[in-house]
Amino acid sequence: MIGKKINNRYEVLSVLGKGGMAVVYLALDRDEDREVALKVLSEAAEGWSERVLRFQREFKLCQQVDHPNIIKLHDFGKVGDSSYFTVMDVIEGYDLQSVIDGEGALEEKFVLNLAKGLAAGLAALHKVPIVHRDLKPANIMLVEDEDGEAASRPVIMDFGLARSVNVTALTATGTLLGTPYYMSPELALGERADERSDIYQLGVILYEALRGKRPYKAHSIEELFRNIVSKDPVAISTLKPELAHWNIFLQRCMAKEPKERYQSMGQVEEALRALELGEIVERCGAIASVAKAYKAPEERVLFAKGLRAKRKRDNKRYLVWVPIVCLLVLFYVLFRSEGAVVY
């Protein structure tokens, strides 16, 4: 493949990476005189037609999104008579999985910026609406800055399992999709997944970035799926007490039931802003139960208003009792004084 010219336009220069479904090459776009990434679908007898459909769908879906945190695809076509290709921007940087594997737990400020970038990109996807369904650190590239260090702008890659919410999925219910460690409970059960599945996977990625390890250990795929479906991960504060303010956010993202998670990326972004400003509702724990603290961002506003109203009612009760107590004290003093005179 090296040295070949695809569609009389893209000259293949070298291999950038290989995956289960495709090989990515560095190529020179002769028409635009710039380097691009050329993703060529690997030939396989088994499931070939479905692979081609997924490949075509990936291109069509990505064409609908223009966002700095989402990979941009430019072209699609055939390689001879046997395969297909897509053309995308060359991303200079490292994938998040390599960074975590090399450094372990990442700095909180870096993870917060990572979370904001991913949430912004996913919000743009969901607006189309598109569900990614295979978010994982290996699918997230960190763009390098001018100094050659990983900057805070993550770029979401690989939309092979993405689907539009408005179309029927290629894979029937009951078939597992995605990378096992990052599957939401509904994906692990082979059920239909919506935007809230991406929210779960985002939570798992951020948990791993903060801890340096994935939420669950397992000796088999069956044990892993049991944990994902029925076992809560260890709270991040148990392992890192200085990150206790992340507890509620991560637990909410990784709730087993979709209805108990944040219901949109907009809510996730709002929660991240609160986390950044130090306004996370965990500080209300001394007054309210943990269950109340798990409310959605807009519900927390109502909850805070409720607390203020309760304080006002308590103050009114206090003001009512003050004059009554004063009168009782006055009667007591007068009674003692009269008694002393008689005696």
Coordinates of C-alpha atoms in Angstrom, one line a residue:
M1 CA 0.0 0.0 0.0
I2 CA 2.9 2.4 0.7
G3 CA 3.7 4.5 -2.4
K4 CA 0.3 3.8 -4.0
K5 CA -1.9 6.7 -5.1
I6 CA -5.6 6.3 -4.2
N7 CA -8.3 7.8 -6.5
N8 CA -5.4 9.5 -8.3
R9 CA -5.2 12.0 -5.4
Y10 CA -3.9 10.5 -2.1
E11 CA -0.3 9.3 -2.1
V12 CA 0.2 6.8 0.7
L13 CA 3.4 7.6 2.7
S14 CA 3.4 5.4 5.8
V15 CA 1.4 3.5 8.4
L16 CA 0.1 5.5 11.3
G17 CA -1.8 2.7 13.1
K18 CA -3.8 -0.5 12.8
G19 CA -7.1 -1.5 14.4
G20 CA -9.5 -4.4 14.2
M21 CA -11.5 -2.9 11.3
A22 CA -9.1 -0.6 9.5
V23 CA -5.5 0.5 8.9
V24 CA -4.7 4.3 9.1
Y25 CA -2.1 5.6 6.7
L26 CA -0.3 9.0 6.5
A27 CA -1.0 10.3 3.0
L28 CA -0.3 13.3 0.9
D29 CA -3.4 15.0 -0.6
R30 CA -2.1 16.1 -4.0
D31 CA -5.1 18.4 -4.7
E32 CA -4.8 20.3 -1.4
D33 CA -1.0 19.8 -1.0
R34 CA -1.3 18.8 2.6
E35 CA -0.9 15.6 4.7
V36 CA -4.0 13.7 5.7
A37 CA -4.9 10.5 7.5
L38 CA -6.2 7.8 5.2
K39 CA -8.3 5.2 6.9
V40 CA -8.7 2.0 4.8
L41 CA -11.2 -0.7 5.7
S42 CA -9.5 -4.0 6.3
E43 CA -10.8 -6.8 4.1
A44 CA -12.5 -9.6 6.0
A45 CA -14.8 -12.4 4.7
E46 CA -16.8 -12.6 7.9
G47 CA -19.3 -9.7 8.4
W48 CA -17.9 -7.8 5.4
S49 CA -21.2 -6.2 4.3
E50 CA -21.9 -4.9 7.8
R51 CA -18.4 -3.5 8.1
V52 CA -18.9 -1.6 4.9
L53 CA -22.2 -0.2 6.1
R54 CA -20.6 0.9 9.4
F55 CA -17.8 2.5 7.5
Q56 CA -20.1 4.4 5.3
R57 CA -22.3 5.4 8.2
E58 CA -19.2 6.7 10.2
F59 CA -18.4 9.1 7.3
K60 CA -22.0 10.3 6.9
L61 CA -22.5 10.9 10.7
C62 CA -19.2 12.8 11.1
Q63 CA -20.0 15.0 8.1
Q64 CA -22.9 16.4 10.2
V65 CA -20.7 17.6 13.0
D66 CA -18.2 20.5 12.9
H67 CA -16.6 20.8 16.4
P68 CA -13.0 21.2 17.6
N69 CA -13.4 18.2 19.9
I70 CA -14.6 15.9 17.1
I71 CA -12.5 14.4 14.3
K72 CA -13.3 16.0 10.9
L73 CA -13.7 13.6 8.0
H74 CA -13.3 15.1 4.5
D75 CA -13.7 12.3 1.8
F76 CA -15.0 8.8 1.3
G77 CA -14.4 6.4 -1.6
K78 CA -13.3 3.0 -2.9
V79 CA -9.8 1.5 -3.0
G80 CA -9.9 -0.4 -6.3
D81 CA -12.7 -2.9 -6.3
S82 CA -12.1 -4.5 -2.9
S83 CA -12.2 -1.9 -0.1
Y84 CA -13.1 1.6 1.0
F85 CA -11.4 4.6 2.6
T86 CA -12.1 7.8 4.5
V87 CA -9.9 10.8 4.7
M88 CA -9.5 12.8 7.9
D89 CA -7.3 15.4 9.5
V90 CA -3.9 14.3 10.9
I91 CA -4.0 14.7 14.7
E92 CA -0.6 15.5 16.2
G93 CA -0.6 14.1 19.8
Y94 CA -1.1 11.1 21.9
D95 CA -4.1 8.9 22.7
L96 CA -5.4 9.2 26.2
Q97 CA -4.9 5.5 27.0
S98 CA -1.1 5.8 26.3
V99 CA -0.9 8.8 28.6
I100 CA -2.7 7.0 31.4
D101 CA -0.6 3.9 30.9
G102 CA 2.6 5.9 31.0
E103 CA 1.8 8.3 33.9
G104 CA -1.0 6.7 35.9
A105 CA -3.4 9.1 37.7
L106 CA -3.4 12.5 35.9
E107 CA -3.6 15.9 37.6
E108 CA -7.0 17.0 38.6
K109 CA -6.8 20.3 36.6
F110 CA -5.9 18.3 33.4
V111 CA -8.8 15.9 34.0
L112 CA -11.2 18.8 34.5
N113 CA -10.2 20.4 31.2
L114 CA -10.4 17.0 29.6
A115 CA -13.9 16.5 30.9
K116 CA -15.1 19.9 29.7
G117 CA -13.7 19.2 26.2
L118 CA -15.2 15.8 25.9
A119 CA -18.6 17.0 27.2
A120 CA -18.6 19.8 24.7
G121 CA -17.8 17.5 21.8
L122 CA -20.4 14.9 22.9
A123 CA -23.0 17.7 23.3
A124 CA -22.4 18.6 19.7
L125 CA -22.8 15.0 18.7
H126 CA -26.0 14.5 20.7
K127 CA -27.5 17.6 19.2
V128 CA -27.5 16.0 15.7
P129 CA -28.5 13.6 17.3
I130 CA -25.7 10.9 17.3
V131 CA -24.7 8.5 20.0
H132 CA -21.1 7.4 20.0
R133 CA -21.4 4.1 22.0
D134 CA -17.7 3.3 22.0
L135 CA -16.0 6.0 24.0
K136 CA -12.7 4.9 25.6
P137 CA -9.3 6.5 26.2
A138 CA -7.9 4.8 23.1
N139 CA -10.5 6.7 21.0
I140 CA -9.5 10.1 22.4
M141 CA -6.5 12.0 21.0
L142 CA -4.8 14.8 23.0
V143 CA -3.7 17.6 20.7
E144 CA -0.1 18.7 21.2
D145 CA 0.6 22.4 21.9
E146 CA 3.6 24.3 20.4
D147 CA 5.9 23.0 23.2
G148 CA 5.2 19.4 22.3
E149 CA 3.3 18.6 25.5
A150 CA -0.2 17.2 25.6
A151 CA -2.7 20.1 25.7
S152 CA -6.1 20.1 27.2
R153 CA -8.0 19.8 23.9
P154 CA -9.2 16.2 23.4
V155 CA -10.4 15.0 20.0
I156 CA -13.0 12.2 19.9
M157 CA -12.1 9.6 17.2
D158 CA -13.5 6.4 15.7
F159 CA -17.2 6.5 15.0
G160 CA -17.5 3.0 13.8
L161 CA -20.2 2.1 16.4
A162 CA -21.9 5.5 16.4
R163 CA -25.5 5.7 15.2
S164 CA -28.1 8.3 14.6
V165 CA -30.9 8.3 17.2
N166 CA -33.3 8.8 14.4
V167 CA -32.4 5.6 12.4
T168 CA -32.6 1.9 13.1
A169 CA -29.4 0.5 14.4
L170 CA -27.6 -2.0 12.2
T171 CA -27.1 -4.4 15.1
A172 CA -30.1 -6.1 16.6
T173 CA -30.9 -5.8 20.3
G174 CA -29.1 -8.5 22.2
T175 CA -25.8 -8.0 20.4
L176 CA -22.9 -6.6 22.4
L177 CA -21.3 -3.4 21.1
G178 CA -18.2 -1.5 22.3
T179 CA -15.1 -2.2 24.4
P180 CA -16.1 -4.3 27.4
Y181 CA -14.4 -2.2 30.2
Y182 CA -16.3 0.9 29.1
M183 CA -19.6 -0.5 28.3
S184 CA -22.7 0.9 30.0
P185 CA -24.9 -1.6 31.8
E186 CA -27.5 -1.4 29.0
L187 CA -24.8 -2.1 26.4
A188 CA -23.5 -5.0 28.5
L189 CA -27.0 -6.4 28.6
G190 CA -27.3 -6.0 24.8
E191 CA -30.1 -3.4 25.2
R192 CA -30.6 -0.3 23.1
A193 CA -28.5 2.7 24.2
D194 CA -29.1 6.4 24.0
E195 CA -27.2 9.5 24.9
R196 CA -27.0 8.5 28.6
S197 CA -24.8 5.5 27.6
D198 CA -22.2 8.0 26.4
I199 CA -22.6 9.8 29.8
Y200 CA -21.8 6.6 31.6
Q201 CA -18.7 5.9 29.4
L202 CA -17.5 9.5 30.0
G203 CA -17.7 8.9 33.8
V204 CA -15.7 5.7 33.4
I205 CA -13.0 7.5 31.4
L206 CA -12.7 10.3 33.9
Y207 CA -12.7 7.9 36.9
E208 CA -9.7 6.1 35.2
A209 CA -7.9 9.3 34.4
L210 CA -8.2 10.5 38.1
R211 CA -7.3 7.1 39.6
G212 CA -5.0 5.7 37.0
K213 CA -6.9 2.5 37.0
R214 CA -10.3 1.3 35.6
P215 CA -13.3 1.1 38.0
Y216 CA -13.6 -2.7 37.9
K217 CA -11.2 -5.7 38.2
A218 CA -12.3 -9.0 36.6
H219 CA -10.8 -12.3 35.8
S220 CA -13.3 -13.1 33.0
I221 CA -15.6 -11.2 30.7
E222 CA -18.6 -12.7 32.6
E223 CA -17.3 -11.3 35.9
L224 CA -16.7 -7.9 34.3
F225 CA -20.2 -7.8 32.9
R226 CA -21.7 -8.8 36.3
N227 CA -19.7 -5.9 37.9
I228 CA -20.8 -3.4 35.3
V229 CA -24.5 -4.4 35.7
S230 CA -24.7 -4.9 39.5
K231 CA -21.6 -3.6 41.4
D232 CA -20.9 0.0 42.3
P233 CA -17.2 1.1 41.8
V234 CA -15.2 2.1 44.9
A235 CA -15.8 5.8 45.5
I236 CA -12.9 7.9 44.2
S237 CA -12.5 9.5 47.7
T238 CA -11.8 6.1 49.2
L239 CA -8.7 5.9 47.1
K240 CA -7.9 9.6 46.9
P241 CA -9.5 11.6 49.8
E242 CA -8.4 14.9 48.2
L243 CA -10.8 14.1 45.3
A244 CA -13.9 13.7 47.5
H245 CA -15.7 16.6 45.6
W246 CA -15.7 14.4 42.5
N247 CA -17.8 11.6 44.2
I248 CA -21.2 12.8 43.3
F249 CA -20.4 13.7 39.8
L250 CA -18.8 10.4 39.0
Q251 CA -21.5 8.4 40.8
R252 CA -24.2 10.2 38.9
C253 CA -22.5 9.6 35.5
M254 CA -22.0 5.9 36.3
A255 CA -25.4 5.1 37.8
K256 CA -26.6 1.7 36.8
E257 CA -30.0 3.0 35.7
P258 CA -30.0 5.5 32.8
K259 CA -32.8 7.5 34.5
E260 CA -30.5 8.1 37.6
R261 CA -27.7 9.6 35.5
Y262 CA -27.4 13.1 34.2
Q263 CA -30.1 13.2 31.4
S264 CA -28.1 15.3 28.9
M265 CA -24.6 16.5 28.2
G266 CA -26.0 20.0 29.0
Q267 CA -26.5 18.8 32.6
V268 CA -23.0 17.3 32.6
E269 CA -21.5 20.6 31.5
E270 CA -23.4 22.4 34.2
A271 CA -22.2 20.0 36.8
L272 CA -18.6 20.4 35.6
R273 CA -18.9 24.2 35.9
A274 CA -20.2 23.8 39.5
L275 CA -17.3 21.4 40.2
E276 CA -14.8 23.9 38.8
L277 CA -16.2 26.7 41.0
G278 CA -16.3 24.5 44.1
E279 CA -20.1 24.6 44.3
I280 CA -20.7 20.8 44.1
V281 CA -23.7 19.9 46.2
E282 CA -21.7 17.5 48.4
R283 CA -21.3 20.4 50.9
C284 CA -25.1 20.1 51.6
G285 CA -24.6 16.6 53.0
A286 CA -24.8 17.8 56.6
I287 CA -28.3 19.2 55.9
A288 CA -29.7 16.9 53.2
S289 CA -29.5 13.2 52.6
V290 CA -27.2 11.9 49.8
A291 CA -30.3 11.0 47.8
K292 CA -31.4 14.6 47.6
A293 CA -27.9 15.7 46.6
Y294 CA -28.1 13.4 43.6
K295 CA -30.7 15.7 41.9
A296 CA -30.1 17.1 38.5
P297 CA -28.5 20.6 38.3
E298 CA -31.8 22.4 37.8
E299 CA -33.3 20.4 40.6
R300 CA -30.4 21.4 42.9
V301 CA -31.4 25.1 42.3
L302 CA -34.9 24.3 43.6
F303 CA -33.4 22.3 46.4
A304 CA -31.2 25.2 47.5
K305 CA -34.3 27.6 47.4
G306 CA -36.1 25.1 49.6
L307 CA -33.3 25.2 52.1
R308 CA -33.4 28.9 52.2
A309 CA -37.2 28.9 52.7
K310 CA -36.8 26.4 55.5
R311 CA -34.3 28.7 57.3
K312 CA -36.7 31.6 57.0
R313 CA -39.5 29.5 58.5
D314 CA -37.2 28.5 61.4
N315 CA -36.3 32.2 62.0
K316 CA -40.0 33.1 62.2
R317 CA -40.6 30.4 64.8
Y318 CA -37.6 31.7 66.8
L319 CA -39.0 35.3 66.7
V320 CA -42.4 34.0 67.9
W321 CA -40.9 32.3 71.0
V322 CA -38.6 35.2 72.0
P323 CA -41.4 37.5 73.5
I324 CA -43.1 34.5 75.1
V325 CA -39.9 33.5 76.9
C326 CA -39.3 37.1 78.0
L327 CA -42.8 37.3 79.5
L328 CA -42.3 34.1 81.5
V329 CA -39.0 35.4 82.8
L330 CA -40.7 38.7 83.8
F331 CA -43.5 36.9 85.7
Y332 CA -41.0 34.8 87.5
V333 CA -39.0 37.8 88.7
L334 CA -42.2 39.7 89.8
F335 CA -43.4 36.6 91.7
R336 CA -40.1 36.2 93.5
S337 CA -40.0 39.9 94.4
E338 CA -43.6 39.9 95.9
G339 CA -42.8 36.8 97.9
A340 CA -39.7 38.4 99.4
V341 CA -41.7 41.4 100.6
V342 CA -44.4 39.3 102.3
Y343 CA -41.9 37.2 104.1

